[in-house]
Amino acid sequence: MEPRDRSSYSVYQAGRGIEEVARELGRDPESFVVLSSNENALGASPAAVDAIRDHAAGVNRYPKSSQVDLVEAIAESWDLASEQVWLAPGGDGALDYLHRAMLDPGDDVLVPRPGFAYYAMSARYHHGDVATYSLSKADEFAQTADVVLDAYDGERVVFVISPHSPVGSEMPTSEVERLAEETDDETLVVVDEAYAEFSESESKRTLLGEREDVAILRTFSKAYGLAGLRLGYMMTPESWADVYARVNTPFSVNELACRAGLAALSDDEFVTETVETARWARDYLHEHLDAPTFESGGNFVLVDVSGAAPSGEGEENAGSAVADATQRRGVIVRDCSSFGLPDCIRITTGTREETERAVEVVNRVLAEVPEA
């Protein structure tokens, strides 16, 4: 017996983990700085960690009341009805619920290139088809309604990432509104705001009070530091009140994630420190790297290393050459080849010490690698 042919499906390529790299190089994990996966440089919300400890003995129970409590807390924080919050195991889980609700076999989604691979993966899992629109490096990856509309052909769901990973650019609320206005009535515009806490722009949540064709994706992975618990949610139009219960899986978010999320929502001090640290590091990367960078609203910076030529056997582009060289020197950054940006690396904002070390190492690598 064989599974269905999935050879045409793309594979999500995560940033390399510290244990994986340390084993490969035969070194102590503590000797590395990991700035490849946009994780929180300060760790997890201390309030969330305390909540996990306090509730660990209760994991023999299904997360019934905790899910309800968390949904209500999120809804209150955004001034939404509880029915508008679709709690999920990570932002990717929320995408699955959305596609269950929105897609019939053969429906299309429109996704950015470069962009998060799971938009397309989830759509295909739910028997949808995928089209793409391109963000141009030559235009500083500018995100406008026109860029999307030039590729739009009546797709059922259109994805926008603001701030966009890996490039950092943002789409203003006015442009999202125009995009929704100029697409078909049966097209949903989804704005992925996974990195929005690090931006100085306001959330697109205001559009939910005005329209029924916009939804917003959020996560606890970044600003709250709960990536390992897999906790996210979708904010949806109020008219979708009964849909979530029909597409959700039973007790989809585990008890400890719910308890941690509840605690993290109130940990304003940690979020403030996280955002301030990320913004400082972002500015430091822009100012001190010896390579062109792109403006970013997230907790990362995209770096153009096209001036560096591959120097090792099997290396196909500048991004992989620089990423490999920095890794050997103890700093793990993201080679952006899998995003279709082979001449770029992405550096997550770290602590002050980590960020300064990353800049020192990357600049040293850029000085040593022969120019293309």
mmCIF file of C-alpha atoms in Angstrom, residues 67-345:
data_model
loop_
_atom_site.group_PDB
_atom_site.id
_atom_site.type_symbol
_atom_site.label_atom_id
_atom_site.label_comp_id
_atom_site.label_asym_id
_atom_site.label_seq_id
_atom_site.Cartn_x
_atom_site.Cartn_y
_atom_site.Cartn_z
ATOM 1 C CA GLN A 67 -9.666 27.121 26.657
ATOM 2 C CA VAL A 68 -12.824 29.073 27.372
ATOM 3 C CA ASP A 69 -10.978 31.377 29.764
ATOM 4 C CA LEU A 70 -8.168 32.039 27.283
ATOM 5 C CA VAL A 71 -10.549 32.752 24.399
ATOM 6 C CA GLU A 72 -12.489 35.194 26.565
ATOM 7 C CA ALA A 73 -9.279 36.911 27.694
ATOM 8 C CA ILE A 74 -8.034 37.304 24.115
ATOM 9 C CA ALA A 75 -11.429 38.593 22.997
ATOM 10 C CA GLU A 76 -11.492 41.140 25.818
ATOM 11 C CA SER A 77 -7.978 42.343 24.994
ATOM 12 C CA TRP A 78 -9.081 43.081 21.411
ATOM 13 C CA ASP A 79 -12.645 44.208 22.195
ATOM 14 C CA LEU A 80 -14.100 41.309 20.217
ATOM 15 C CA ALA A 81 -16.861 38.802 20.813
ATOM 16 C CA SER A 82 -15.521 35.437 22.018
ATOM 17 C CA GLU A 83 -16.880 33.797 18.871
ATOM 18 C CA GLN A 84 -14.467 35.878 16.808
ATOM 19 C CA VAL A 85 -11.404 34.237 18.372
ATOM 20 C CA TRP A 86 -10.360 30.909 16.843
ATOM 21 C CA LEU A 87 -7.848 29.409 19.267
ATOM 22 C CA ALA A 88 -5.412 26.954 17.697
ATOM 23 C CA PRO A 89 -2.212 24.944 18.251
ATOM 24 C CA GLY A 90 0.045 27.585 16.730
ATOM 25 C CA GLY A 91 -0.570 29.917 13.838
ATOM 26 C CA ASP A 92 -0.240 26.956 11.473
ATOM 27 C CA GLY A 93 -3.133 25.241 13.261
ATOM 28 C CA ALA A 94 -5.230 28.369 12.798
ATOM 29 C CA LEU A 95 -4.464 28.255 9.071
ATOM 30 C CA ASP A 96 -5.739 24.684 8.939
ATOM 31 C CA TYR A 97 -9.012 25.694 10.608
ATOM 32 C CA LEU A 98 -9.376 28.616 8.227
ATOM 33 C CA HIS A 99 -8.894 26.430 5.171
ATOM 34 C CA ARG A 100 -11.359 23.842 6.489
ATOM 35 C CA ALA A 101 -13.883 26.643 6.759
ATOM 36 C CA MET A 102 -13.129 28.439 3.509
ATOM 37 C CA LEU A 103 -11.945 26.013 0.838
ATOM 38 C CA ASP A 104 -13.840 23.634 -1.381
ATOM 39 C CA PRO A 105 -11.774 21.280 -3.579
ATOM 40 C CA GLY A 106 -10.140 23.280 -6.337
ATOM 41 C CA ASP A 107 -10.491 26.687 -4.665
ATOM 42 C CA ASP A 108 -7.384 28.856 -4.979
ATOM 43 C CA VAL A 109 -5.374 30.785 -2.438
ATOM 44 C CA LEU A 110 -2.960 33.594 -3.309
ATOM 45 C CA VAL A 111 0.254 33.709 -1.291
ATOM 46 C CA PRO A 112 3.336 35.956 -1.340
ATOM 47 C CA ARG A 113 6.680 34.882 -2.694
ATOM 48 C CA PRO A 114 8.844 34.997 -0.650
ATOM 49 C CA GLY A 115 6.704 34.015 2.295
ATOM 50 C CA PHE A 116 5.708 31.437 4.891
ATOM 51 C CA ALA A 117 5.572 28.029 3.179
ATOM 52 C CA TYR A 118 2.729 26.719 5.322
ATOM 53 C CA TYR A 119 0.071 28.925 3.696
ATOM 54 C CA ALA A 120 0.421 26.878 0.532
ATOM 55 C CA MET A 121 1.022 23.596 2.333
ATOM 56 C CA SER A 122 -2.159 23.910 4.392
ATOM 57 C CA ALA A 123 -4.225 24.932 1.371
ATOM 58 C CA ARG A 124 -3.073 21.866 -0.548
ATOM 59 C CA TYR A 125 -3.782 19.595 2.430
ATOM 60 C CA HIS A 126 -7.350 20.880 2.223
ATOM 61 C CA HIS A 127 -7.565 20.230 -1.539
ATOM 62 C CA GLY A 128 -6.985 23.820 -2.581
ATOM 63 C CA ASP A 129 -4.754 25.171 -5.327
ATOM 64 C CA VAL A 130 -2.076 27.840 -4.895
ATOM 65 C CA ALA A 131 -1.106 30.936 -6.864
ATOM 66 C CA THR A 132 1.596 33.431 -5.921
ATOM 67 C CA TYR A 133 2.362 37.122 -6.087
ATOM 68 C CA SER A 134 5.923 38.409 -5.928
ATOM 69 C CA LEU A 135 7.515 40.949 -3.627
ATOM 70 C CA SER A 136 10.450 42.565 -5.386
ATOM 71 C CA LYS A 137 13.876 42.971 -3.859
ATOM 72 C CA ALA A 138 14.454 45.821 -6.301
ATOM 73 C CA ASP A 139 11.497 47.669 -4.735
ATOM 74 C CA GLU A 140 12.643 46.984 -1.159
ATOM 75 C CA PHE A 141 9.898 44.327 -0.961
ATOM 76 C CA ALA A 142 7.234 47.045 -0.850
ATOM 77 C CA GLN A 143 3.771 45.736 0.006
ATOM 78 C CA THR A 144 0.909 47.551 -1.712
ATOM 79 C CA ALA A 145 -2.558 46.569 -2.809
ATOM 80 C CA ASP A 146 -1.461 46.952 -6.427
ATOM 81 C CA VAL A 147 1.327 44.399 -6.014
ATOM 82 C CA VAL A 148 -1.240 41.826 -4.923
ATOM 83 C CA LEU A 149 -3.998 42.876 -7.306
ATOM 84 C CA ASP A 150 -1.671 42.564 -10.308
ATOM 85 C CA ALA A 151 -1.564 38.804 -9.623
ATOM 86 C CA TYR A 152 -5.093 38.396 -8.247
ATOM 87 C CA ASP A 153 -7.493 36.242 -10.263
ATOM 88 C CA GLY A 154 -10.492 35.694 -8.029
ATOM 89 C CA GLU A 155 -8.765 33.504 -5.428
ATOM 90 C CA ARG A 156 -10.826 32.486 -2.403
ATOM 91 C CA VAL A 157 -8.172 33.517 0.152
ATOM 92 C CA VAL A 158 -5.416 36.125 -0.209
ATOM 93 C CA PHE A 159 -2.560 36.222 2.303
ATOM 94 C CA VAL A 160 -0.671 39.323 3.435
ATOM 95 C CA ILE A 161 2.174 39.226 5.985
ATOM 96 C CA SER A 162 2.684 42.404 7.986
ATOM 97 C CA PRO A 163 5.418 42.603 9.172
ATOM 98 C CA HIS A 164 6.604 40.166 6.541
ATOM 99 C CA SER A 165 9.073 37.399 7.299
ATOM 100 C CA PRO A 166 11.768 37.110 6.105
ATOM 101 C CA VAL A 167 11.911 40.557 4.485
ATOM 102 C CA GLY A 168 10.488 42.834 7.212
ATOM 103 C CA SER A 169 8.249 45.091 5.112
ATOM 104 C CA GLU A 170 4.708 46.036 6.134
ATOM 105 C CA MET A 171 1.409 46.743 4.378
ATOM 106 C CA PRO A 172 -0.375 49.838 5.712
ATOM 107 C CA THR A 173 -3.934 49.425 6.946
ATOM 108 C CA SER A 174 -5.200 51.663 4.140
ATOM 109 C CA GLU A 175 -3.657 49.326 1.557
ATOM 110 C CA VAL A 176 -5.151 46.231 3.200
ATOM 111 C CA GLU A 177 -8.530 47.944 3.152
ATOM 112 C CA ARG A 178 -8.140 48.825 -0.515
ATOM 113 C CA LEU A 179 -7.109 45.264 -1.291
ATOM 114 C CA ALA A 180 -10.230 43.923 0.417
ATOM 115 C CA GLU A 181 -12.363 46.519 -1.352
ATOM 116 C CA GLU A 182 -11.043 45.669 -4.812
ATOM 117 C CA THR A 183 -11.155 41.869 -4.537
ATOM 118 C CA ASP A 184 -14.346 39.855 -5.025
ATOM 119 C CA ASP A 185 -17.031 39.705 -2.337
ATOM 120 C CA GLU A 186 -16.238 36.024 -1.773
ATOM 121 C CA THR A 187 -12.489 36.591 -1.319
ATOM 122 C CA LEU A 188 -11.070 36.675 2.194
ATOM 123 C CA VAL A 189 -7.961 38.767 2.934
ATOM 124 C CA VAL A 190 -5.913 37.237 5.764
ATOM 125 C CA VAL A 191 -3.309 39.423 7.457
ATOM 126 C CA ASP A 192 -0.614 37.465 9.296
ATOM 127 C CA GLU A 193 0.467 39.613 12.247
ATOM 128 C CA ALA A 194 2.804 37.133 13.906
ATOM 129 C CA TYR A 195 5.417 39.883 14.377
ATOM 130 C CA ALA A 196 3.109 42.843 14.896
ATOM 131 C CA GLU A 197 4.139 43.517 18.508
ATOM 132 C CA PHE A 198 7.582 44.547 17.250
ATOM 133 C CA SER A 199 6.160 47.014 14.731
ATOM 134 C CA GLU A 200 5.368 50.648 15.390
ATOM 135 C CA SER A 201 2.252 50.344 13.215
ATOM 136 C CA GLU A 202 -1.192 49.567 14.587
ATOM 137 C CA SER A 203 -2.865 46.185 14.131
ATOM 138 C CA LYS A 204 -5.299 45.738 11.256
ATOM 139 C CA ARG A 205 -7.856 44.630 13.866
ATOM 140 C CA THR A 206 -9.784 47.867 13.216
ATOM 141 C CA LEU A 207 -10.895 46.438 9.870
ATOM 142 C CA LEU A 208 -12.825 43.655 11.614
ATOM 143 C CA GLY A 209 -15.368 46.169 12.820
ATOM 144 C CA GLU A 210 -15.932 47.432 9.301
ATOM 145 C CA ARG A 211 -15.691 44.390 7.026
ATOM 146 C CA GLU A 212 -16.603 40.713 6.766
ATOM 147 C CA ASP A 213 -13.814 39.830 4.334
ATOM 148 C CA VAL A 214 -10.742 40.330 6.529
ATOM 149 C CA ALA A 215 -9.260 37.985 9.149
ATOM 150 C CA ILE A 216 -6.118 38.420 11.245
ATOM 151 C CA LEU A 217 -3.629 35.782 12.406
ATOM 152 C CA ARG A 218 -1.753 36.162 15.723
ATOM 153 C CA THR A 219 0.649 34.024 17.731
ATOM 154 C CA PHE A 220 2.066 33.639 21.236
ATOM 155 C CA SER A 221 5.353 32.311 19.809
ATOM 156 C CA LYS A 222 7.212 35.577 19.327
ATOM 157 C CA ALA A 223 6.568 38.444 21.748
ATOM 158 C CA TYR A 224 5.435 36.111 24.552
ATOM 159 C CA GLY A 225 8.188 33.535 23.990
ATOM 160 C CA LEU A 226 5.896 30.487 23.863
ATOM 161 C CA ALA A 227 7.037 28.986 20.555
ATOM 162 C CA GLY A 228 7.544 25.551 22.108
ATOM 163 C CA LEU A 229 3.942 25.372 23.335
ATOM 164 C CA ARG A 230 2.354 26.005 19.903
ATOM 165 C CA LEU A 231 -0.338 28.581 20.629
ATOM 166 C CA GLY A 232 -1.986 30.941 18.162
ATOM 167 C CA TYR A 233 -5.337 32.296 17.108
ATOM 168 C CA MET A 234 -7.317 33.829 14.276
ATOM 169 C CA MET A 235 -9.472 36.944 14.673
ATOM 170 C CA THR A 236 -12.465 36.603 12.353
ATOM 171 C CA PRO A 237 -15.591 38.526 11.335
ATOM 172 C CA GLU A 238 -18.446 38.358 13.840
ATOM 173 C CA SER A 239 -20.752 36.794 11.271
ATOM 174 C CA TRP A 240 -18.706 33.571 11.398
ATOM 175 C CA ALA A 241 -19.929 32.810 14.922
ATOM 176 C CA ASP A 242 -20.826 29.129 14.507
ATOM 177 C CA VAL A 243 -18.109 28.067 12.060
ATOM 178 C CA TYR A 244 -15.211 27.516 14.475
ATOM 179 C CA ALA A 245 -17.011 24.782 16.412
ATOM 180 C CA ARG A 246 -17.589 22.927 13.155
ATOM 181 C CA VAL A 247 -13.956 22.910 12.009
ATOM 182 C CA ASN A 248 -12.094 22.791 15.342
ATOM 183 C CA THR A 249 -10.618 19.551 16.635
ATOM 184 C CA PRO A 250 -11.571 18.423 20.175
ATOM 185 C CA PHE A 251 -9.477 20.214 22.816
ATOM 186 C CA SER A 252 -7.017 21.349 20.171
ATOM 187 C CA VAL A 253 -4.880 23.501 22.493
ATOM 188 C CA ASN A 254 -3.356 21.689 25.443
ATOM 189 C CA GLU A 255 -3.913 22.612 29.090
ATOM 190 C CA LEU A 256 -0.442 24.004 29.777
ATOM 191 C CA ALA A 257 -0.463 26.126 26.630
ATOM 192 C CA CYS A 258 -3.820 27.615 27.646
ATOM 193 C CA ARG A 259 -2.635 28.359 31.186
ATOM 194 C CA ALA A 260 0.619 29.825 29.918
ATOM 195 C CA GLY A 261 -1.215 31.960 27.375
ATOM 196 C CA LEU A 262 -3.545 33.333 30.035
ATOM 197 C CA ALA A 263 -0.616 34.315 32.222
ATOM 198 C CA ALA A 264 1.415 35.744 29.352
ATOM 199 C CA LEU A 265 -1.414 38.042 28.265
ATOM 200 C CA SER A 266 -1.029 39.934 31.534
ATOM 201 C CA ASP A 267 2.772 39.981 31.560
ATOM 202 C CA ASP A 268 3.092 43.490 30.189
ATOM 203 C CA GLU A 269 6.529 44.052 31.708
ATOM 204 C CA PHE A 270 8.006 41.091 29.828
ATOM 205 C CA VAL A 271 6.434 42.065 26.500
ATOM 206 C CA THR A 272 7.646 45.648 26.883
ATOM 207 C CA GLU A 273 11.201 44.488 27.597
ATOM 208 C CA THR A 274 11.033 42.036 24.685
ATOM 209 C CA VAL A 275 9.924 44.709 22.233
ATOM 210 C CA GLU A 276 12.439 47.276 23.452
ATOM 211 C CA THR A 277 15.282 44.748 23.191
ATOM 212 C CA ALA A 278 14.243 43.706 19.688
ATOM 213 C CA ARG A 279 13.970 47.273 18.453
ATOM 214 C CA TRP A 280 17.396 48.135 19.886
ATOM 215 C CA ALA A 281 18.924 45.071 18.240
ATOM 216 C CA ARG A 282 17.174 45.806 14.960
ATOM 217 C CA ASP A 283 18.656 49.304 14.885
ATOM 218 C CA TYR A 284 22.076 47.951 15.827
ATOM 219 C CA LEU A 285 22.013 45.461 12.950
ATOM 220 C CA HIS A 286 21.025 48.188 10.492
ATOM 221 C CA GLU A 287 23.741 50.525 11.696
ATOM 222 C CA HIS A 288 26.698 48.178 12.175
ATOM 223 C CA LEU A 289 26.490 45.391 9.600
ATOM 224 C CA ASP A 290 28.874 45.778 6.664
ATOM 225 C CA ALA A 291 26.210 44.771 4.143
ATOM 226 C CA PRO A 292 22.941 46.270 2.905
ATOM 227 C CA THR A 293 19.910 45.610 5.100
ATOM 228 C CA PHE A 294 16.174 46.045 4.559
ATOM 229 C CA GLU A 295 13.887 47.994 6.888
ATOM 230 C CA SER A 296 12.024 45.635 9.204
ATOM 231 C CA GLY A 297 8.983 45.808 11.445
ATOM 232 C CA GLY A 298 9.748 42.406 12.984
ATOM 233 C CA ASN A 299 12.297 40.951 15.400
ATOM 234 C CA PHE A 300 14.733 40.205 12.585
ATOM 235 C CA VAL A 301 16.643 41.893 9.776
ATOM 236 C CA LEU A 302 17.161 40.662 6.218
ATOM 237 C CA VAL A 303 20.733 41.168 5.003
ATOM 238 C CA ASP A 304 21.864 41.272 1.381
ATOM 239 C CA VAL A 305 25.142 39.336 1.186
ATOM 240 C CA SER A 306 25.239 39.110 -2.612
ATOM 241 C CA GLY A 307 28.724 40.604 -2.581
ATOM 242 C CA ALA A 308 30.072 37.420 -0.979
ATOM 243 C CA ALA A 309 30.934 34.506 -3.260
ATOM 244 C CA PRO A 310 30.554 30.846 -2.213
ATOM 245 C CA SER A 311 33.880 29.528 -1.019
ATOM 246 C CA GLY A 312 33.247 25.899 -0.036
ATOM 247 C CA GLU A 313 32.443 22.809 -2.042
ATOM 248 C CA GLY A 314 28.748 22.220 -2.586
ATOM 249 C CA GLU A 315 27.754 25.785 -1.698
ATOM 250 C CA GLU A 316 25.541 27.221 -4.400
ATOM 251 C CA ASN A 317 25.031 30.817 -3.361
ATOM 252 C CA ALA A 318 26.192 33.675 -1.182
ATOM 253 C CA GLY A 319 23.505 33.193 1.477
ATOM 254 C CA SER A 320 24.453 29.606 2.200
ATOM 255 C CA ALA A 321 28.172 30.464 2.101
ATOM 256 C CA VAL A 322 27.825 33.229 4.677
ATOM 257 C CA ALA A 323 25.393 31.271 6.869
ATOM 258 C CA ASP A 324 27.706 28.261 6.889
ATOM 259 C CA ALA A 325 30.757 30.373 7.693
ATOM 260 C CA THR A 326 29.059 32.197 10.564
ATOM 261 C CA GLN A 327 27.766 28.902 11.914
ATOM 262 C CA ARG A 328 31.293 27.498 12.082
ATOM 263 C CA ARG A 329 32.196 30.570 14.123
ATOM 264 C CA GLY A 330 29.397 29.981 16.603
ATOM 265 C CA VAL A 331 26.568 32.202 15.300
ATOM 266 C CA ILE A 332 23.590 30.512 13.627
ATOM 267 C CA VAL A 333 21.669 32.718 11.175
ATOM 268 C CA ARG A 334 19.077 31.841 8.553
ATOM 269 C CA ASP A 335 20.110 31.094 4.988
ATOM 270 C CA CYS A 336 17.182 32.480 2.976
ATOM 271 C CA SER A 337 17.586 30.214 -0.045
ATOM 272 C CA SER A 338 14.424 28.305 0.902
ATOM 273 C CA PHE A 339 12.513 31.594 0.670
ATOM 274 C CA GLY A 340 13.789 32.166 -2.862
ATOM 275 C CA LEU A 341 16.387 34.703 -1.654
ATOM 276 C CA PRO A 342 19.675 32.865 -2.183
ATOM 277 C CA ASP A 343 21.793 35.993 -1.751
ATOM 278 C CA CYS A 344 20.355 36.905 1.638
ATOM 279 C CA ILE A 345 20.546 35.875 5.256
#
